[in-house]
């Protein structure tokens, strides 16, 4: 009778794409003993690519132990599990060769796939983080330094105290991302003109009127005919105002096209800022809210309940996006001090910049309306104060 081995694998990216690593462990199903571990820092990659690389490494480690074994793969990436099980298509060009490589390790029929909650994948998750930590200081993961097995076996069930600690950490992260509060209020001395970010959400794509999740992890749609008209209307309005001195865009196509329409009207160049891209919505990309509710009800509830929870399939949490957007904000503030800059970006980055300027909690993201091609504005003063001056202005579209 063939031996059974369990492979648990995970991958992560601090930026998505960003510094990435994977981890995998081969377990004895009867004793739970870790028979082999694998981890590696892989440079800049997305979460999904890192997860696939973790899968390949775990399968190769299992094959080295016993090429005849029946392998049960357990991962918290629903995207990878569903794609490798043949229920979902693999469309992304970076993942197709990795999936093919994974299938080549064992003959068809020897490997099965099972999705497990993230809490049950602690060992592989810890290995992936150890690999990314090593990469951060210019090194590679070494088995002798790993404490992933200890962290996984010693971790108790989530207690109320632990959950409270997570909530406290979430609040702290939001505070870290927000600009520091001014030392004095309106009575502070005049510190010169603020840097003003005029925030333009891109025009419509074919997905916009259908209200489908469209982030940075799925297709990269172009503007629709309606979206191009909206971009031209925004360009006309901004040209009439005459205050924009620079144009910065998300790298995604719908934003670049919107930004170019404005830049052409203003005689400016478009500069790309990676930190302004939309959230990676993982397995939810291209789905409506109702479809996500039907397919992933528990994941959706968890996502709606905490800014630290990522969408199904290794997308980005709102906490991760907030950190990324805050870094981009600070970089742009240093570059454009005292100037008015148009940032052409997406729903989540615009709402996040407004939320951080207000010092509002993460759940405020769900309480803002932000229409396609709408204009918002935030002014940033040199003493650290921020002032929201406009939100969701669509008067130029009427």
XYZ file of C-alpha atoms in Angstrom:
398
model
C 0.000 0.000 0.000
C 1.380 3.416 -0.982
C 2.592 5.692 1.748
C 0.686 8.909 2.403
C 2.442 12.245 2.913
C 0.940 15.634 3.723
C 2.349 18.767 2.116
C 1.460 22.156 3.584
C 2.655 25.143 1.587
C 2.330 28.911 1.651
C 3.817 32.008 0.106
C 3.741 35.703 0.800
C 4.692 39.057 -0.657
C 5.298 42.227 1.309
C 3.858 44.590 -1.271
C 2.239 42.220 -3.775
C 4.291 42.496 -5.839
C 7.125 43.043 -3.406
C 9.794 41.114 -1.504
C 8.434 37.570 -1.507
C 9.146 34.141 -0.127
C 7.615 30.719 0.254
C 7.552 27.938 2.808
C 6.568 24.268 2.637
C 6.608 21.345 5.054
C 6.093 17.611 4.524
C 4.278 15.950 7.425
C 3.695 12.392 8.556
C -0.130 12.103 8.627
C -0.144 9.776 11.649
C 2.330 11.487 13.962
C 2.277 15.037 12.582
C 6.093 14.944 12.503
C 7.774 17.347 10.094
C 9.747 15.136 7.700
C 11.121 17.929 5.521
C 11.025 21.715 5.310
C 11.685 24.079 2.431
C 11.743 27.866 2.245
C 13.274 30.470 -0.029
C 13.356 34.213 -0.578
C 12.483 34.698 -4.270
C 12.936 38.443 -4.748
C 10.062 40.575 -6.035
C 6.906 38.590 -6.798
C 3.174 38.474 -6.089
C 1.489 36.475 -3.335
C 0.067 34.018 -5.853
C 3.407 33.349 -7.535
C 5.021 32.799 -4.116
C 2.237 30.386 -3.172
C 2.738 28.377 -6.354
C 6.492 28.244 -5.791
C 5.825 26.997 -2.251
C 3.606 24.279 -3.677
C 6.297 23.167 -6.144
C 8.926 23.100 -3.390
C 6.659 21.074 -1.101
C 5.888 18.536 -3.822
C 9.565 18.164 -4.691
C 10.422 17.631 -1.024
C 7.743 14.930 -0.786
C 9.001 13.308 -4.007
C 12.529 13.163 -2.597
C 11.167 11.247 0.413
C 9.025 8.807 -1.558
C 8.253 9.060 -5.302
C 5.464 6.471 -4.920
C 3.652 8.307 -2.112
C 0.081 9.563 -2.244
C 0.321 13.263 -1.425
C -2.348 15.356 0.247
C -1.631 19.049 -0.354
C -3.173 21.462 2.140
C -3.026 25.215 1.508
C -4.904 28.306 2.656
C -4.874 29.681 -0.899
C -8.253 28.826 -2.361
C -7.038 30.122 -5.706
C -4.184 27.590 -5.927
C -6.279 24.728 -4.549
C -9.155 25.342 -6.960
C -6.862 25.822 -9.955
C -4.743 22.754 -9.232
C -7.895 20.719 -8.647
C -9.052 21.691 -12.133
C -12.151 23.588 -11.047
C -10.821 27.054 -11.934
C -8.969 28.137 -15.043
C -5.428 29.452 -14.807
C -5.268 32.644 -16.829
C -2.288 34.526 -15.376
C 0.865 34.014 -17.507
C 3.160 33.917 -14.455
C 1.229 31.072 -12.839
C 0.649 28.786 -15.823
C 4.261 27.458 -15.979
C 4.369 27.080 -12.189
C 1.152 25.046 -12.213
C 2.569 22.890 -15.008
C 5.747 22.373 -13.000
C 3.719 21.354 -9.948
C 1.780 18.800 -11.993
C 5.000 17.317 -13.355
C 6.433 16.301 -9.982
C 4.081 13.344 -9.347
C 1.983 11.333 -11.805
C -1.628 12.416 -12.161
C -3.801 10.856 -9.498
C -1.161 10.726 -6.765
C -1.840 14.266 -5.508
C -5.040 15.680 -4.006
C -5.698 19.234 -2.859
C -7.546 20.577 0.171
C -8.163 24.145 1.305
C -7.547 24.839 4.996
C -7.998 28.041 7.043
C -4.892 30.153 7.488
C -4.821 29.311 11.198
C -4.197 25.671 10.286
C -1.295 26.501 8.008
C 0.960 28.116 10.601
C 4.043 26.020 9.928
C 4.279 26.850 6.223
C 3.284 30.467 6.858
C 6.072 30.803 9.418
C 8.600 29.326 6.978
C 7.544 31.821 4.297
C 7.984 34.701 6.745
C 11.376 33.393 7.853
C 12.423 33.357 4.197
C 11.224 36.941 3.676
C 12.954 38.057 6.892
C 16.206 36.524 5.651
C 15.814 38.197 2.271
C 15.323 41.552 3.970
C 18.912 41.410 5.271
C 20.355 40.019 2.052
C 20.484 36.364 3.080
C 18.694 33.123 2.286
C 16.709 30.961 4.691
C 18.743 28.302 6.519
C 17.097 25.194 8.037
C 19.274 25.340 11.116
C 17.882 28.727 12.110
C 14.208 27.855 11.624
C 11.746 27.910 14.503
C 8.692 27.336 12.328
C 7.952 23.860 13.719
C 8.090 25.156 17.282
C 5.879 28.121 16.424
C 3.319 25.865 14.757
C 3.115 23.223 17.471
C 3.221 25.635 20.382
C 0.498 27.934 19.037
C -2.707 27.451 21.109
C -6.246 28.081 19.945
C -7.070 31.744 19.498
C -8.104 33.243 22.784
C -10.127 36.351 23.473
C -6.921 38.005 24.667
C -5.153 37.150 21.418
C -8.009 38.500 19.379
C -7.946 41.688 21.428
C -4.202 41.946 20.796
C -4.811 41.653 17.067
C -7.364 44.453 17.221
C -4.914 46.599 19.140
C -2.209 45.871 16.568
C -4.606 46.827 13.794
C -5.291 50.170 15.456
C -1.569 50.706 15.902
C -0.914 49.987 12.226
C -3.541 52.518 11.221
C -1.952 55.068 13.510
C 1.506 54.346 12.051
C 0.189 54.887 8.537
C -1.516 58.176 9.334
C 0.320 61.499 9.336
C 1.334 62.670 12.789
C -1.073 65.039 14.483
C -0.116 68.721 14.441
C 1.457 70.167 17.556
C -1.086 72.944 17.527
C -4.452 73.426 15.874
C -5.674 76.413 13.912
C -3.529 78.637 16.072
C -0.303 77.170 14.653
C 1.932 79.584 12.713
C 1.648 79.686 8.899
C 4.149 77.183 7.498
C 3.659 78.018 3.845
C 1.520 76.492 1.093
C 0.507 72.860 1.566
C 1.125 70.021 -0.829
C -2.279 69.319 -2.336
C -3.192 65.939 -3.778
C -6.089 66.132 -6.212
C -7.368 62.551 -6.276
C -8.980 61.379 -9.505
C -10.530 57.945 -9.652
C -10.073 56.424 -13.106
C -12.925 56.367 -15.618
C -15.208 53.395 -16.105
C -14.142 50.049 -17.529
C -16.483 47.306 -18.704
C -16.423 45.937 -15.129
C -17.364 49.200 -13.386
C -21.126 49.383 -14.096
C -21.428 45.685 -13.233
C -19.862 46.452 -9.830
C -17.311 43.672 -10.096
C -14.156 43.428 -7.996
C -11.398 44.817 -10.196
C -8.075 45.132 -8.449
C -4.427 44.586 -9.298
C -4.532 40.791 -9.155
C -6.817 40.054 -12.101
C -7.131 41.387 -15.628
C -5.947 44.892 -16.396
C -8.967 46.324 -18.233
C -8.872 49.386 -20.442
C -11.291 52.269 -20.244
C -14.656 51.719 -21.871
C -16.093 54.279 -24.282
C -17.938 55.829 -21.326
C -14.711 55.829 -19.323
C -12.846 57.678 -22.056
C -15.567 60.329 -22.153
C -15.306 60.671 -18.372
C -11.534 61.055 -18.582
C -11.914 63.840 -21.158
C -14.515 65.575 -18.964
C -12.154 65.432 -16.005
C -9.340 66.788 -18.157
C -11.497 69.715 -19.245
C -12.452 70.522 -15.657
C -8.879 70.323 -14.380
C -7.578 72.432 -17.252
C -10.143 75.090 -16.372
C -8.971 75.140 -12.769
C -5.357 75.516 -13.879
C -3.708 74.545 -10.588
C -2.301 71.067 -11.296
C 1.491 71.084 -11.614
C 2.241 67.366 -11.969
C 0.394 64.135 -12.842
C 1.084 60.824 -11.083
C -0.711 57.580 -11.907
C -1.217 54.051 -10.716
C 0.538 51.583 -13.041
C -2.749 49.916 -14.040
C -4.013 50.595 -17.546
C -7.326 52.259 -16.678
C -5.491 54.841 -14.582
C -2.715 55.415 -17.096
C -5.270 56.062 -19.811
C -7.213 58.469 -17.585
C -4.022 60.228 -16.503
C -2.788 60.574 -20.071
C -6.023 62.266 -21.135
C -5.496 64.886 -18.424
C -1.745 65.213 -18.974
C -2.211 65.783 -22.711
C -4.641 68.619 -21.949
C -2.292 70.173 -19.389
C 0.944 69.672 -21.309
C 2.433 67.517 -18.544
C 4.057 64.091 -18.364
C 2.597 61.148 -16.466
C 4.728 59.713 -13.697
C 3.947 56.180 -12.429
C 3.793 55.362 -8.719
C 3.464 51.633 -7.951
C 2.079 52.300 -4.483
C -1.096 53.796 -5.973
C -2.321 50.530 -7.542
C -5.611 49.018 -6.437
C -6.010 46.262 -3.853
C -5.309 42.721 -5.030
C -8.675 41.024 -4.488
C -7.331 37.497 -4.939
C -9.919 34.932 -6.030
C -12.633 37.598 -5.984
C -11.261 39.399 -9.039
C -13.978 39.767 -11.664
C -16.797 38.652 -9.335
C -19.718 40.698 -8.063
C -20.300 41.127 -4.353
C -23.268 38.743 -4.594
C -21.112 36.101 -6.307
C -18.462 36.403 -3.617
C -21.156 36.104 -0.952
C -22.421 32.923 -2.577
C -19.018 31.290 -3.120
C -16.983 32.499 -0.140
C -19.455 33.570 2.587
C -17.148 32.970 5.558
C -14.176 34.651 3.903
C -16.302 37.653 2.967
C -17.642 38.044 6.501
C -14.118 37.894 7.899
C -12.920 40.483 5.365
C -15.776 42.838 6.188
C -15.050 42.424 9.897
C -11.319 43.146 9.983
C -8.899 45.302 7.997
C -6.217 42.646 8.557
C -8.071 39.895 6.678
C -7.194 39.391 3.004
C -9.622 38.236 0.309
C -9.740 34.580 -0.655
C -6.733 33.295 -2.539
C -3.915 35.445 -1.227
C -5.061 38.973 -2.009
C -4.231 42.068 0.049
C -5.849 43.135 3.282
C -6.871 46.754 3.742
C -4.170 47.053 6.432
C -1.547 46.002 3.867
C -2.911 48.491 1.339
C -2.901 51.261 3.955
C 0.785 50.709 4.653
C 1.600 50.697 0.941
C -0.442 53.836 0.246
C 1.075 55.641 3.241
C 4.579 54.939 1.942
C 3.614 56.267 -1.490
C 1.974 59.324 0.093
C 5.081 60.202 2.078
C 7.321 59.721 -0.953
C 5.147 62.026 -3.045
C 4.890 64.627 -0.284
C 8.681 64.804 -0.125
C 8.903 65.134 -3.909
C 6.111 67.698 -4.360
C 6.261 69.814 -1.214
C 4.071 72.912 -1.570
C 2.771 71.881 -5.014
C -0.581 70.668 -6.397
C -0.375 67.171 -7.838
C -3.007 65.069 -9.571
C -2.985 61.442 -8.391
C -4.940 59.177 -10.738
C -5.731 56.032 -8.812
C -8.481 53.693 -7.601
C -11.279 53.409 -5.052
C -9.265 51.901 -2.197
C -6.210 54.201 -2.426
C -8.401 57.329 -2.644
C -10.535 56.275 0.306
C -7.417 55.276 2.240
C -5.765 58.666 1.733
C -8.957 60.375 2.914
C -9.305 58.008 5.880
C -5.720 58.548 6.996
C -6.043 62.323 6.640
C -9.135 62.245 8.869
C -7.666 59.777 11.343
C -10.787 57.656 10.795
C -10.997 53.919 11.595
C -10.609 51.261 8.865
C -14.350 50.569 8.722
C -14.874 54.100 7.384
C -13.780 52.763 3.981
C -17.194 51.144 3.672
C -18.959 54.456 4.404
C -17.584 56.544 1.558
C -19.110 56.820 -1.911
C -16.566 57.185 -4.707
C -17.828 57.341 -8.275
C -15.859 56.648 -11.439
C -13.900 59.730 -12.584
C -14.779 61.590 -9.385
C -12.470 64.203 -7.849
C -11.388 64.460 -4.218
C -8.628 66.544 -2.625
C -6.444 66.484 0.473
C -4.027 69.231 1.529
C -0.931 68.343 3.586
C 0.797 71.033 5.648
C 4.427 71.016 6.715
C 3.489 70.766 10.414
C 1.884 67.333 9.786
C -1.702 68.530 9.598
C -3.940 67.316 6.783
C -7.205 68.772 5.544
C -9.767 66.995 3.377
C -11.022 69.646 0.959
C -13.167 67.656 -1.473
C -14.732 64.220 -1.737
C -16.437 62.521 -4.701
C -17.059 65.606 -6.801
C -18.777 64.546 -10.049
C -20.079 67.949 -11.173
C -17.824 67.844 -14.263
C -19.608 64.679 -15.440
C -23.108 66.178 -15.477
